[in-house]
PDB file of C-alpha atoms in Angstrom:
ATOM      1  CA  MET A1387     138.018 121.800  49.238  1.00 46.00           C
ATOM      2  CA  ASN A1388     138.190 121.654  52.936  1.00 67.00           C
ATOM      3  CA  ASN A1389     137.684 117.625  53.309  1.00 75.00           C
ATOM      4  CA  SER A1390     136.826 118.676  57.526  1.00 88.00           C
ATOM      5  CA  ARG A1391     132.950 116.997  59.622  1.00 93.00           C
ATOM      6  CA  PHE A1392     132.271 117.551  63.212  1.00 96.00           C
ATOM      7  CA  ILE A1393     130.214 115.251  65.260  1.00 97.00           C
ATOM      8  CA  GLY A1394     126.775 116.813  66.704  1.00 98.00           C
ATOM      9  CA  VAL A1395     125.264 115.783  69.357  1.00 98.00           C
ATOM     10  CA  GLU A1396     121.896 116.260  70.904  1.00 97.00           C
ATOM     11  CA  ILE A1397     121.185 114.748  74.653  1.00 96.00           C
ATOM     12  CA  GLY A1398     117.791 115.628  74.997  1.00 90.00           C
ATOM     13  CA  GLY A1399     114.929 114.617  77.824  1.00 83.00           C
ATOM     14  CA  THR A1400     113.037 112.586  75.394  1.00 82.00           C
ATOM     15  CA  LYS A1401     114.671 112.597  72.259  1.00 88.00           C
ATOM     16  CA  GLN A1402     118.552 111.655  71.518  1.00 95.00           C
ATOM     17  CA  GLN A1403     120.542 112.718  68.155  1.00 96.00           C
ATOM     18  CA  ILE A1404     123.628 112.848  66.642  1.00 97.00           C
ATOM     19  CA  ALA A1405     124.761 113.960  62.980  1.00 96.00           C
ATOM     20  CA  ILE A1406     128.057 114.725  60.902  1.00 95.00           C
ATOM     21  CA  GLY A1407     128.297 118.000  59.598  1.00 95.00           C
ATOM     22  CA  LEU A1408     130.491 120.997  58.265  1.00 94.00           C
ATOM     23  CA  SER A1409     131.249 124.016  60.370  1.00 93.00           C
ATOM     24  CA  ASP A1410     128.560 126.042  58.651  1.00 94.00           C
ATOM     25  CA  GLY A1411     125.882 124.074  60.543  1.00 95.00           C
ATOM     26  CA  THR A1412     124.695 121.896  57.578  1.00 95.00           C
ATOM     27  CA  ILE A1413     123.966 118.499  58.869  1.00 96.00           C
ATOM     28  CA  LEU A1414     124.804 115.493  55.909  1.00 94.00           C
ATOM     29  CA  ASP A1415     123.568 112.251  57.832  1.00 94.00           C
ATOM     30  CA  ARG A1416     122.065 112.039  61.350  1.00 95.00           C
ATOM     31  CA  ARG A1417     120.616 108.626  63.964  1.00 96.00           C
ATOM     32  CA  GLN A1418     118.647 109.743  66.267  1.00 94.00           C
ATOM     33  CA  VAL A1419     116.408 107.757  69.170  1.00 93.00           C
ATOM     34  CA  ARG A1420     113.705 107.932  71.269  1.00 88.00           C
ATOM     35  CA  LEU A1421     114.944 105.552  73.964  1.00 81.00           C
ATOM     36  CA  GLN A1422     112.847 104.469  77.459  1.00 76.00           C
ATOM     37  CA  TYR A1423     115.319 104.766  79.924  1.00 74.00           C
ATOM     38  CA  ARG A1424     115.153 101.680  82.236  1.00 83.00           C
ATOM     39  CA  ARG A1425     118.738 102.934  83.522  1.00 88.00           C
ATOM     40  CA  GLY A1426     118.228 106.445  82.872  1.00 90.00           C
ATOM     41  CA  ALA A1427     122.021 108.217  81.573  1.00 94.00           C
ATOM     42  CA  GLU A1428     123.665 104.578  81.166  1.00 94.00           C
ATOM     43  CA  ASP A1429     120.764 103.871  77.742  1.00 93.00           C
ATOM     44  CA  ILE A1430     121.698 107.609  76.260  1.00 95.00           C
ATOM     45  CA  LEU A1431     125.744 106.863  76.473  1.00 96.00           C
ATOM     46  CA  GLU A1432     125.691 103.596  75.290  1.00 95.00           C
ATOM     47  CA  TRP A1433     123.357 104.520  72.485  1.00 96.00           C
ATOM     48  CA  LEU A1434     125.882 107.367  71.614  1.00 97.00           C
ATOM     49  CA  ALA A1435     128.856 105.085  72.143  1.00 97.00           C
ATOM     50  CA  GLU A1436     127.918 103.030  70.180  1.00 96.00           C
ATOM     51  CA  ASN A1437     126.793 104.989  67.099  1.00 95.00           C
ATOM     52  CA  ILE A1438     129.511 107.438  67.639  1.00 96.00           C
ATOM     53  CA  HIS A1439     131.998 105.154  66.819  1.00 94.00           C
ATOM     54  CA  ASP A1440     130.757 103.561  64.457  1.00 93.00           C
ATOM     55  CA  TYR A1441     130.341 107.596  62.284  1.00 91.00           C
ATOM     56  CA  LEU A1442     134.542 107.274  63.245  1.00 91.00           C
ATOM     57  CA  SER A1443     135.022 104.111  61.551  1.00 89.00           C
ATOM     58  CA  MET A1444     133.208 104.501  58.100  1.00 84.00           C
ATOM     59  CA  CYS A1445     134.833 105.147  55.540  1.00 64.00           C
ATOM     60  CA  ASN A1446     133.171 108.276  54.340  1.00 71.00           C
ATOM     61  CA  TYR A1447     134.668 109.603  57.877  1.00 72.00           C
ATOM     62  CA  ALA A1448     137.348 107.943  58.723  1.00 68.00           C
ATOM     63  CA  GLY A1449     139.947 110.722  59.542  1.00 73.00           C
ATOM     64  CA  LYS A1450     137.896 113.009  58.712  1.00 86.00           C
ATOM     65  CA  ILE A1451     136.275 114.246  62.162  1.00 92.00           C
ATOM     66  CA  GLU A1452     138.121 116.886  64.078  1.00 94.00           C
ATOM     67  CA  ALA A1453     135.555 118.037  67.201  1.00 96.00           C
ATOM     68  CA  ILE A1454     132.221 117.119  68.754  1.00 97.00           C
ATOM     69  CA  GLY A1455     130.213 119.667  70.033  1.00 98.00           C
ATOM     70  CA  VAL A1456     127.508 118.824  72.153  1.00 98.00           C
ATOM     71  CA  GLY A1457     124.223 119.681  73.396  1.00 97.00           C
ATOM     72  CA  PHE A1458     122.770 119.124  77.093  1.00 96.00           C
ATOM     73  CA  GLY A1459     119.392 119.126  77.571  1.00 93.00           C
ATOM     74  CA  GLY A1460     120.012 120.764  81.774  1.00 93.00           C
ATOM     75  CA  PRO A1461     122.191 122.986  83.778  1.00 94.00           C
ATOM     76  CA  LEU A1462     125.592 122.491  83.723  1.00 95.00           C
ATOM     77  CA  GLU A1463     129.245 124.641  84.630  1.00 97.00           C
ATOM     78  CA  THR A1464     130.020 125.258  81.070  1.00 94.00           C
ATOM     79  CA  SER A1465     133.952 125.571  81.642  1.00 94.00           C
ATOM     80  CA  THR A1466     134.258 121.849  82.652  1.00 97.00           C
ATOM     81  CA  GLY A1467     131.556 120.153  80.757  1.00 97.00           C
ATOM     82  CA  ARG A1468     130.200 118.888  83.855  1.00 98.00           C
ATOM     83  CA  VAL A1469     126.152 118.036  84.657  1.00 97.00           C
ATOM     84  CA  LEU A1470     124.487 119.491  87.103  1.00 96.00           C
ATOM     85  CA  SER A1471     121.294 117.631  87.068  1.00 92.00           C
ATOM     86  CA  SER A1472     118.765 116.764  84.641  1.00 89.00           C
ATOM     87  CA  LEU A1473     115.345 117.144  85.317  1.00 81.00           C
ATOM     88  CA  GLN A1474     113.766 114.626  82.767  1.00 84.00           C
ATOM     89  CA  VAL A1475     116.126 111.502  82.764  1.00 90.00           C
ATOM     90  CA  PRO A1476     117.875 110.203  86.170  1.00 90.00           C
ATOM     91  CA  GLY A1477     121.629 109.624  86.449  1.00 93.00           C
ATOM     92  CA  TRP A1478     123.275 112.452  85.226  1.00 96.00           C
ATOM     93  CA  LYS A1479     124.019 114.403  88.410  1.00 95.00           C
ATOM     94  CA  ASP A1480     127.384 115.758  88.681  1.00 97.00           C
ATOM     95  CA  PHE A1481     128.682 113.158  85.380  1.00 97.00           C
ATOM     96  CA  GLU A1482     131.859 114.395  83.895  1.00 98.00           C
ATOM     97  CA  LEU A1483     130.211 114.619  80.456  1.00 98.00           C
ATOM     98  CA  LYS A1484     132.844 116.350  78.717  1.00 98.00           C
ATOM     99  CA  ARG A1485     135.417 113.950  80.208  1.00 98.00           C
ATOM    100  CA  TRP A1486     133.362 111.130  79.035  1.00 98.00           C
ATOM    101  CA  PHE A1487     133.427 111.828  75.496  1.00 98.00           C
ATOM    102  CA  GLU A1488     137.295 112.522  75.013  1.00 98.00           C
ATOM    103  CA  LYS A1489     138.057 109.287  76.669  1.00 97.00           C
ATOM    104  CA  ALA A1490     135.909 107.733  75.161  1.00 97.00           C
ATOM    105  CA  PHE A1491     136.861 109.266  71.394  1.00 96.00           C
ATOM    106  CA  ASN A1492     140.324 110.547  71.960  1.00 95.00           C
ATOM    107  CA  LEU A1493     138.757 114.043  69.978  1.00 95.00           C
ATOM    108  CA  PRO A1494     138.252 117.736  71.306  1.00 96.00           C
ATOM    109  CA  VAL A1495     134.653 117.886  72.497  1.00 98.00           C
ATOM    110  CA  ILE A1496     132.638 121.083  73.819  1.00 97.00           C
ATOM    111  CA  VAL A1497     129.741 120.422  76.054  1.00 98.00           C
ATOM    112  CA  VAL A1498     127.048 123.277  76.382  1.00 96.00           C
ATOM    113  CA  ASN A1499     123.184 123.676  77.387  1.00 96.00           C
ATOM    114  CA  ASP A1500     121.482 122.230  74.363  1.00 96.00           C
ATOM    115  CA  THR A1501     119.162 125.538  74.333  1.00 96.00           C
ATOM    116  CA  VAL A1502     122.515 127.338  74.149  1.00 97.00           C
ATOM    117  CA  THR A1503     123.861 125.219  71.080  1.00 97.00           C
ATOM    118  CA  GLY A1504     120.138 126.106  69.405  1.00 97.00           C
ATOM    119  CA  GLY A1505     120.322 129.606  70.363  1.00 98.00           C
ATOM    120  CA  PHE A1506     123.771 129.788  67.798  1.00 97.00           C
ATOM    121  CA  ALA A1507     122.273 128.240  65.289  1.00 97.00           C
ATOM    122  CA  GLU A1508     119.251 130.209  65.051  1.00 98.00           C
ATOM    123  CA  LEU A1509     121.684 133.132  66.018  1.00 98.00           C
ATOM    124  CA  TYR A1510     123.892 132.766  63.039  1.00 96.00           C
ATOM    125  CA  LYS A1511     122.226 130.733  60.099  1.00 97.00           C
ATOM    126  CA  GLY A1512     118.511 131.112  61.265  1.00 98.00           C
ATOM    127  CA  ALA A1513     115.686 133.442  62.647  1.00 98.00           C
ATOM    128  CA  GLY A1514     118.595 135.187  64.818  1.00 98.00           C
ATOM    129  CA  GLN A1515     120.652 136.578  62.311  1.00 97.00           C
ATOM    130  CA  LYS A1516     121.269 140.388  62.583  1.00 96.00           C
ATOM    131  CA  SER A1517     119.914 140.616  65.966  1.00 98.00           C
ATOM    132  CA  GLU A1518     121.729 142.466  68.755  1.00 96.00           C
ATOM    133  CA  ASN A1519     119.962 140.966  71.948  1.00 98.00           C
ATOM    134  CA  PHE A1520     118.772 138.265  70.968  1.00 98.00           C
ATOM    135  CA  PHE A1521     116.834 135.360  73.475  1.00 99.00           C
ATOM    136  CA  TYR A1522     115.964 131.719  72.630  1.00 99.00           C
ATOM    137  CA  THR A1523     114.004 129.435  74.030  1.00 98.00           C
ATOM    138  CA  ASN A1524     112.827 125.822  72.910  1.00 96.00           C
ATOM    139  CA  ILE A1525     109.356 124.761  74.410  1.00 96.00           C
ATOM    140  CA  GLY A1526     109.716 121.104  74.636  1.00 92.00           C
ATOM    141  CA  THR A1527     109.501 118.283  77.104  1.00 90.00           C
ATOM    142  CA  GLY A1528     111.647 121.911  79.060  1.00 92.00           C
ATOM    143  CA  ILE A1529     111.717 125.019  78.777  1.00 96.00           C
ATOM    144  CA  GLY A1530     115.498 126.333  78.366  1.00 95.00           C
ATOM    145  CA  GLY A1531     116.527 129.997  77.567  1.00 97.00           C
ATOM    146  CA  GLY A1532     119.570 131.446  76.179  1.00 97.00           C
ATOM    147  CA  LEU A1533     120.691 135.047  76.003  1.00 98.00           C
ATOM    148  CA  PHE A1534     122.924 136.456  73.334  1.00 98.00           C
ATOM    149  CA  ILE A1535     124.687 139.495  73.434  1.00 97.00           C
ATOM    150  CA  HIS A1536     126.677 141.559  70.367  1.00 96.00           C
ATOM    151  CA  GLY A1537     126.766 137.640  69.296  1.00 95.00           C
ATOM    152  CA  LYS A1538     128.570 136.292  72.846  1.00 96.00           C
ATOM    153  CA  TYR A1539     126.569 134.424  74.761  1.00 96.00           C
ATOM    154  CA  TYR A1540     125.676 135.433  78.283  1.00 97.00           C
ATOM    155  CA  ASP A1541     126.668 131.870  81.140  1.00 95.00           C
ATOM    156  CA  GLY A1542     126.122 134.615  83.981  1.00 95.00           C
ATOM    157  CA  SER A1543     128.319 132.801  86.991  1.00 95.00           C
ATOM    158  CA  GLY A1544     129.472 129.862  84.527  1.00 95.00           C
ATOM    159  CA  TYR A1545     126.317 127.926  85.259  1.00 95.00           C
ATOM    160  CA  GLY A1546     124.323 129.128  82.790  1.00 93.00           C
ATOM    161  CA  ALA A1547     121.169 132.382  82.568  1.00 94.00           C
ATOM    162  CA  SER A1548     118.305 133.210  81.792  1.00 94.00           C
ATOM    163  CA  TYR A1549     116.733 130.078  82.404  1.00 95.00           C
ATOM    164  CA  LEU A1550     113.146 131.059  80.931  1.00 97.00           C
ATOM    165  CA  GLY A1551     111.580 127.511  82.388  1.00 96.00           C
ATOM    166  CA  ASN A1552     112.463 128.452  85.809  1.00 95.00           C
ATOM    167  CA  MET A1553     111.518 131.472  85.816  1.00 97.00           C
ATOM    168  CA  LEU A1554     107.974 132.047  88.402  1.00 98.00           C
ATOM    169  CA  VAL A1555     104.584 132.422  87.188  1.00 98.00           C
ATOM    170  CA  PRO A1556     100.872 132.093  88.842  1.00 97.00           C
ATOM    171  CA  ASP A1557      99.395 128.179  89.100  1.00 97.00           C
ATOM    172  CA  TRP A1558      96.218 128.820  87.207  1.00 96.00           C
ATOM    173  CA  THR A1559      96.473 124.905  87.688  1.00 95.00           C
ATOM    174  CA  SER A1560      96.323 124.878  91.373  1.00 94.00           C
ATOM    175  CA  ALA A1561      93.558 125.398  93.550  1.00 93.00           C
ATOM    176  CA  LEU A1562      95.225 127.279  96.428  1.00 96.00           C
ATOM    177  CA  PRO A1563      94.760 131.488  96.255  1.00 94.00           C
ATOM    178  CA  GLY A1564      97.859 132.553  95.171  1.00 95.00           C
ATOM    179  CA  ALA A1565     100.265 129.724  94.018  1.00 98.00           C
ATOM    180  CA  TYR A1566     103.001 130.034  91.927  1.00 97.00           C
ATOM    181  CA  THR A1567     104.960 127.112  89.778  1.00 98.00           C
ATOM    182  CA  ARG A1568     107.499 127.320  88.021  1.00 98.00           C
ATOM    183  CA  THR A1569     107.228 128.183  84.105  1.00 98.00           C
ATOM    184  CA  GLU A1570     108.597 124.847  82.430  1.00 96.00           C
ATOM    185  CA  LEU A1571     106.058 122.695  85.346  1.00 97.00           C
ATOM    186  CA  ILE A1572     102.496 123.736  83.738  1.00 97.00           C
ATOM    187  CA  CYS A1573     103.444 125.121  79.830  1.00 98.00           C
ATOM    188  CA  SER A1574     106.537 122.259  78.511  1.00 97.00           C
ATOM    189  CA  GLY A1575     105.621 119.840  76.587  1.00 96.00           C
ATOM    190  CA  ARG A1576     106.007 117.108  78.995  1.00 95.00           C
ATOM    191  CA  SER A1577     103.141 119.334  81.214  1.00 97.00           C
ATOM    192  CA  ILE A1578     100.795 119.804  78.877  1.00 98.00           C
ATOM    193  CA  GLU A1579     100.571 116.343  77.706  1.00 98.00           C
ATOM    194  CA  THR A1580     100.332 115.057  81.290  1.00 97.00           C
ATOM    195  CA  ARG A1581      97.752 117.520  82.177  1.00 98.00           C
ATOM    196  CA  LEU A1582      95.628 116.908  79.265  1.00 98.00           C
ATOM    197  CA  ARG A1583      96.288 112.815  79.807  1.00 97.00           C
ATOM    198  CA  GLN A1584      94.492 113.369  83.157  1.00 96.00           C
ATOM    199  CA  GLU A1585      91.428 111.616  84.332  1.00 95.00           C
ATOM    200  CA  GLY A1586      88.723 114.287  84.121  1.00 95.00           C
ATOM    201  CA  TYR A1587      90.656 117.716  82.530  1.00 97.00           C
ATOM    202  CA  ILE A1588      89.139 117.763  79.336  1.00 97.00           C
ATOM    203  CA  PRO A1589      85.873 118.079  79.550  1.00 97.00           C
ATOM    204  CA  GLY A1590      83.280 115.774  77.575  1.00 95.00           C
ATOM    205  CA  ASP A1591      82.067 118.498  75.084  1.00 96.00           C
ATOM    206  CA  SER A1592      85.368 118.833  73.933  1.00 98.00           C
ATOM    207  CA  ILE A1593      86.524 117.098  70.644  1.00 97.00           C
ATOM    208  CA  LEU A1594      89.679 115.771  72.472  1.00 97.00           C
ATOM    209  CA  THR A1595      87.680 113.263  73.664  1.00 95.00           C
ATOM    210  CA  GLY A1596      87.174 111.320  70.893  1.00 93.00           C
ATOM    211  CA  LYS A1597      90.603 111.231  69.789  1.00 95.00           C
ATOM    212  CA  HIS A1598      92.563 108.027  70.143  1.00 96.00           C
ATOM    213  CA  ASP A1599      89.333 106.662  69.762  1.00 92.00           C
ATOM    214  CA  GLY A1600      88.885 107.492  73.453  1.00 92.00           C
ATOM    215  CA  ASP A1601      92.112 106.973  75.041  1.00 94.00           C
ATOM    216  CA  ARG A1602      93.582 109.855  76.791  1.00 93.00           C
ATOM    217  CA  THR A1603      96.864 108.286  77.540  1.00 95.00           C
ATOM    218  CA  GLN A1604      97.694 109.351  73.443  1.00 96.00           C
ATOM    219  CA  ILE A1605      96.865 113.187  73.670  1.00 97.00           C
ATOM    220  CA  SER A1606      99.566 115.131  72.562  1.00 97.00           C
ATOM    221  CA  CYS A1607      99.837 119.000  71.657  1.00 97.00           C
ATOM    222  CA  GLN A1608      99.723 118.324  68.467  1.00 96.00           C
ATOM    223  CA  ASP A1609      95.581 117.296  68.925  1.00 97.00           C
ATOM    224  CA  LEU A1610      95.465 120.246  71.026  1.00 98.00           C
ATOM    225  CA  ALA A1611      96.517 122.166  68.200  1.00 98.00           C
ATOM    226  CA  GLU A1612      94.169 120.590  65.670  1.00 98.00           C
ATOM    227  CA  ALA A1613      91.518 121.156  68.423  1.00 98.00           C
ATOM    228  CA  VAL A1614      92.600 124.689  68.672  1.00 98.00           C
ATOM    229  CA  LYS A1615      91.929 124.693  64.740  1.00 98.00           C
ATOM    230  CA  ALA A1616      88.306 123.358  65.185  1.00 98.00           C
ATOM    231  CA  GLY A1617      87.307 125.701  67.355  1.00 98.00           C
ATOM    232  CA  ASP A1618      87.341 123.795  70.393  1.00 98.00           C
ATOM    233  CA  GLY A1619      85.801 125.821  73.193  1.00 98.00           C
ATOM    234  CA  PHE A1620      88.369 123.738  76.063  1.00 98.00           C
ATOM    235  CA  ALA A1621      91.357 123.749  73.600  1.00 98.00           C
ATOM    236  CA  ASN A1622      91.195 127.932  72.782  1.00 98.00           C
ATOM    237  CA  ALA A1623      91.065 128.647  76.851  1.00 98.00           C
ATOM    238  CA  GLU A1624      93.682 126.064  77.635  1.00 98.00           C
ATOM    239  CA  LEU A1625      95.555 127.285  74.888  1.00 99.00           C
ATOM    240  CA  ASP A1626      94.966 130.861  75.937  1.00 99.00           C
ATOM    241  CA  ARG A1627      96.052 129.980  79.437  1.00 98.00           C
ATOM    242  CA  ILE A1628      99.237 128.551  78.091  1.00 98.00           C
ATOM    243  CA  GLY A1629     100.487 131.569  75.967  1.00 98.00           C
ATOM    244  CA  GLN A1630      99.238 133.616  78.835  1.00 98.00           C
ATOM    245  CA  THR A1631     101.910 132.309  81.307  1.00 98.00           C
ATOM    246  CA  ILE A1632     104.211 131.611  78.616  1.00 98.00           C
ATOM    247  CA  SER A1633     104.027 135.865  77.318  1.00 99.00           C
ATOM    248  CA  LEU A1634     104.278 136.349  80.885  1.00 98.00           C
ATOM    249  CA  ALA A1635     107.742 135.140  81.573  1.00 98.00           C
ATOM    250  CA  LEU A1636     108.685 136.675  77.558  1.00 98.00           C
ATOM    251  CA  ALA A1637     107.590 139.964  79.089  1.00 98.00           C
ATOM    252  CA  ASN A1638     110.152 139.528  82.168  1.00 98.00           C
ATOM    253  CA  VAL A1639     112.728 139.011  79.929  1.00 98.00           C
ATOM    254  CA  LEU A1640     112.054 142.161  77.824  1.00 98.00           C
ATOM    255  CA  ALA A1641     111.802 143.873  81.259  1.00 98.00           C
ATOM    256  CA  ALA A1642     114.773 142.208  81.987  1.00 96.00           C
ATOM    257  CA  GLN A1643     117.209 142.093  79.167  1.00 96.00           C
ATOM    258  CA  GLY A1644     115.745 144.687  76.582  1.00 97.00           C
ATOM    259  CA  VAL A1645     116.110 142.614  73.782  1.00 98.00           C
ATOM    260  CA  ASP A1646     115.562 142.967  70.420  1.00 98.00           C
ATOM    261  CA  ARG A1647     114.079 139.600  69.297  1.00 99.00           C
ATOM    262  CA  ILE A1648     113.040 136.706  70.622  1.00 99.00           C
ATOM    263  CA  VAL A1649     112.686 133.629  68.929  1.00 99.00           C
ATOM    264  CA  ILE A1650     110.773 130.297  69.831  1.00 98.00           C
ATOM    265  CA  GLY A1651     111.754 126.643  68.990  1.00 97.00           C
ATOM    266  CA  GLY A1652     110.644 123.025  70.420  1.00 94.00           C
ATOM    267  CA  GLY A1653     108.304 121.034  70.024  1.00 93.00           C
ATOM    268  CA  VAL A1654     105.375 122.978  71.016  1.00 96.00           C
ATOM    269  CA  ALA A1655     106.464 125.830  68.538  1.00 97.00           C
ATOM    270  CA  LYS A1656     105.155 123.260  66.071  1.00 96.00           C
ATOM    271  CA  MET A1657     101.679 124.747  66.535  1.00 97.00           C
ATOM    272  CA  GLY A1658     102.478 127.708  64.360  1.00 96.00           C
ATOM    273  CA  ASP A1659     100.448 130.243  64.269  1.00 98.00           C
ATOM    274  CA  ILE A1660      97.796 129.372  66.541  1.00 98.00           C
ATOM    275  CA  LEU A1661     100.461 129.491  69.503  1.00 98.00           C
ATOM    276  CA  PHE A1662     102.400 132.372  68.207  1.00 99.00           C
ATOM    277  CA  GLU A1663      99.979 135.209  67.485  1.00 98.00           C
ATOM    278  CA  ARG A1664      98.686 135.070  71.234  1.00 99.00           C
ATOM    279  CA  LEU A1665     102.294 134.979  72.143  1.00 99.00           C
ATOM    280  CA  ARG A1666     102.509 137.448  70.459  1.00 99.00           C
ATOM    281  CA  ARG A1667      99.824 139.676  71.836  1.00 98.00           C
ATOM    282  CA  PHE A1668     100.120 138.357  75.670  1.00 99.00           C
ATOM    283  CA  THR A1669     103.389 139.846  75.677  1.00 99.00           C
ATOM    284  CA  ASP A1670     102.078 142.963  74.102  1.00 98.00           C
ATOM    285  CA  ASP A1671      99.827 143.659  76.023  1.00 98.00           C
ATOM    286  CA  LEU A1672     102.018 142.929  79.220  1.00 98.00           C
ATOM    287  CA  ALA A1673     105.445 144.718  78.099  1.00 98.00           C
ATOM    288  CA  PHE A1674     106.839 147.718  79.200  1.00 98.00           C
ATOM    289  CA  ILE A1675     106.757 150.530  77.945  1.00 98.00           C
ATOM    290  CA  ALA A1676     110.772 150.458  77.020  1.00 98.00           C
ATOM    291  CA  ASN A1677     109.925 147.455  74.910  1.00 98.00           C
ATOM    292  CA  LYS A1678     106.831 147.884  73.407  1.00 97.00           C
ATOM    293  CA  GLY A1679     107.275 148.320  69.609  1.00 95.00           C
ATOM    294  CA  ARG A1680     110.832 147.529  69.847  1.00 97.00           C
ATOM    295  CA  TYR A1681     111.204 143.493  70.144  1.00 98.00           C
ATOM    296  CA  GLU A1682     109.687 141.448  67.409  1.00 98.00           C
ATOM    297  CA  ILE A1683     108.858 137.105  68.329  1.00 99.00           C
ATOM    298  CA  LEU A1684     109.300 134.914  65.989  1.00 99.00           C
ATOM    299  CA  GLN A1685     109.412 130.955  65.168  1.00 98.00           C
ATOM    300  CA  SER A1686     112.455 128.969  64.889  1.00 98.00           C
ATOM    301  CA  TYR A1687     113.906 128.440  61.683  1.00 98.00           C
ATOM    302  CA  PHE A1688     115.567 125.305  62.353  1.00 96.00           C
ATOM    303  CA  LEU A1689     112.905 123.775  65.159  1.00 93.00           C
ATOM    304  CA  ASP A1690     114.376 119.803  64.894  1.00 91.00           C
ATOM    305  CA  ASP A1691     117.957 121.033  63.882  1.00 95.00           C
ATOM    306  CA  ALA A1692     118.393 124.147  65.498  1.00 96.00           C
ATOM    307  CA  VAL A1693     120.536 122.271  68.693  1.00 97.00           C
ATOM    308  CA  LEU A1694     122.038 119.888  66.167  1.00 97.00           C
ATOM    309  CA  ALA A1695     123.532 122.588  64.087  1.00 97.00           C
ATOM    310  CA  GLY A1696     124.342 124.671  66.803  1.00 97.00           C
ATOM    311  CA  ALA A1697     125.908 121.322  67.846  1.00 98.00           C
ATOM    312  CA  LEU A1698     128.048 121.160  64.889  1.00 97.00           C
ATOM    313  CA  LEU A1699     128.517 125.399  64.603  1.00 97.00           C
ATOM    314  CA  ILE A1700     130.267 125.254  68.025  1.00 96.00           C
ATOM    315  CA  ALA A1701     132.668 121.913  67.823  1.00 96.00           C
ATOM    316  CA  SER A1702     134.354 124.250  64.882  1.00 94.00           C
ATOM    317  CA  GLY A1703     134.762 127.204  67.004  1.00 91.00           C
ATOM    318  CA  GLY A1704     131.802 128.780  67.006  1.00 83.00           C
ATOM    319  CA  TYR A1705     131.279 129.081  70.865  1.00 86.00           C
ATOM    320  CA  ALA A1706     132.111 132.554  72.231  1.00 84.00           C
ATOM    321  CA  GLU A1707     130.411 134.058  75.466  1.00 87.00           C
ATOM    322  CA  LEU A1708     130.619 137.756  77.427  1.00 69.00           C
TER     323      LEU A1708
END
């Protein structure tokens, strides 16, 4: 029996997770935390050091951990594991993350973008299986993207590629005619909730105004989804706008890359059918004739587990790029 174990790490903008697991992505044990980030990246590194060392010292795992796989929420230099920046958490600029892990734990380490690790999990064990030209995106605190061709990740010039959240789209939140913005800035979970919590954004006749005893600072994407299901006019119009914007970015992915399957994960994807029905309909309206009828849009199989499962896969040697 193979006793090899691996550690998977997710470094996100909101949630931090680590797991012990197997080479096939199976998670045996996990820990997660949502930090206040008073010191930014330092808080995350401190939590990781404490909890990974604890894993390494546990009798069940001592001497059995072979490598660590890390999915980082931001752009980085893939060959070195050097972080370029984080758009959500301060303190990561030009940080040598791979080197830090190797020095801290004396184990082989691979560090890639978190959406890429999630994409590997879906491609080999989830909703992306058997796809030859596959695109994965997560819509959570931010929005990432990863293109996989014949089972290998396309890394562009070595700093990642297919960043869906940074595709430019019309900015319907702006009063300036012709304004545009990045998809992430109006469609990520964080941007959606920030907008919904703004004073005066939600009309008084929306059922959302009564959520959380009228405390708009607590309104979430899940609240929006529930309001849509209840037939709330504002909520349905808001989700239409979000769906149309994401679909415009997806239609551009289809036109540029000709993928046969798009899988979407992240917290916003948990809205389920009310979101995916819109994405399929709006994307079909926008898709180029060469793409129509030749692709599918699916919800992530792993959802919250995608990055951890993918990190375990790449730790065990599953990472491959073009």
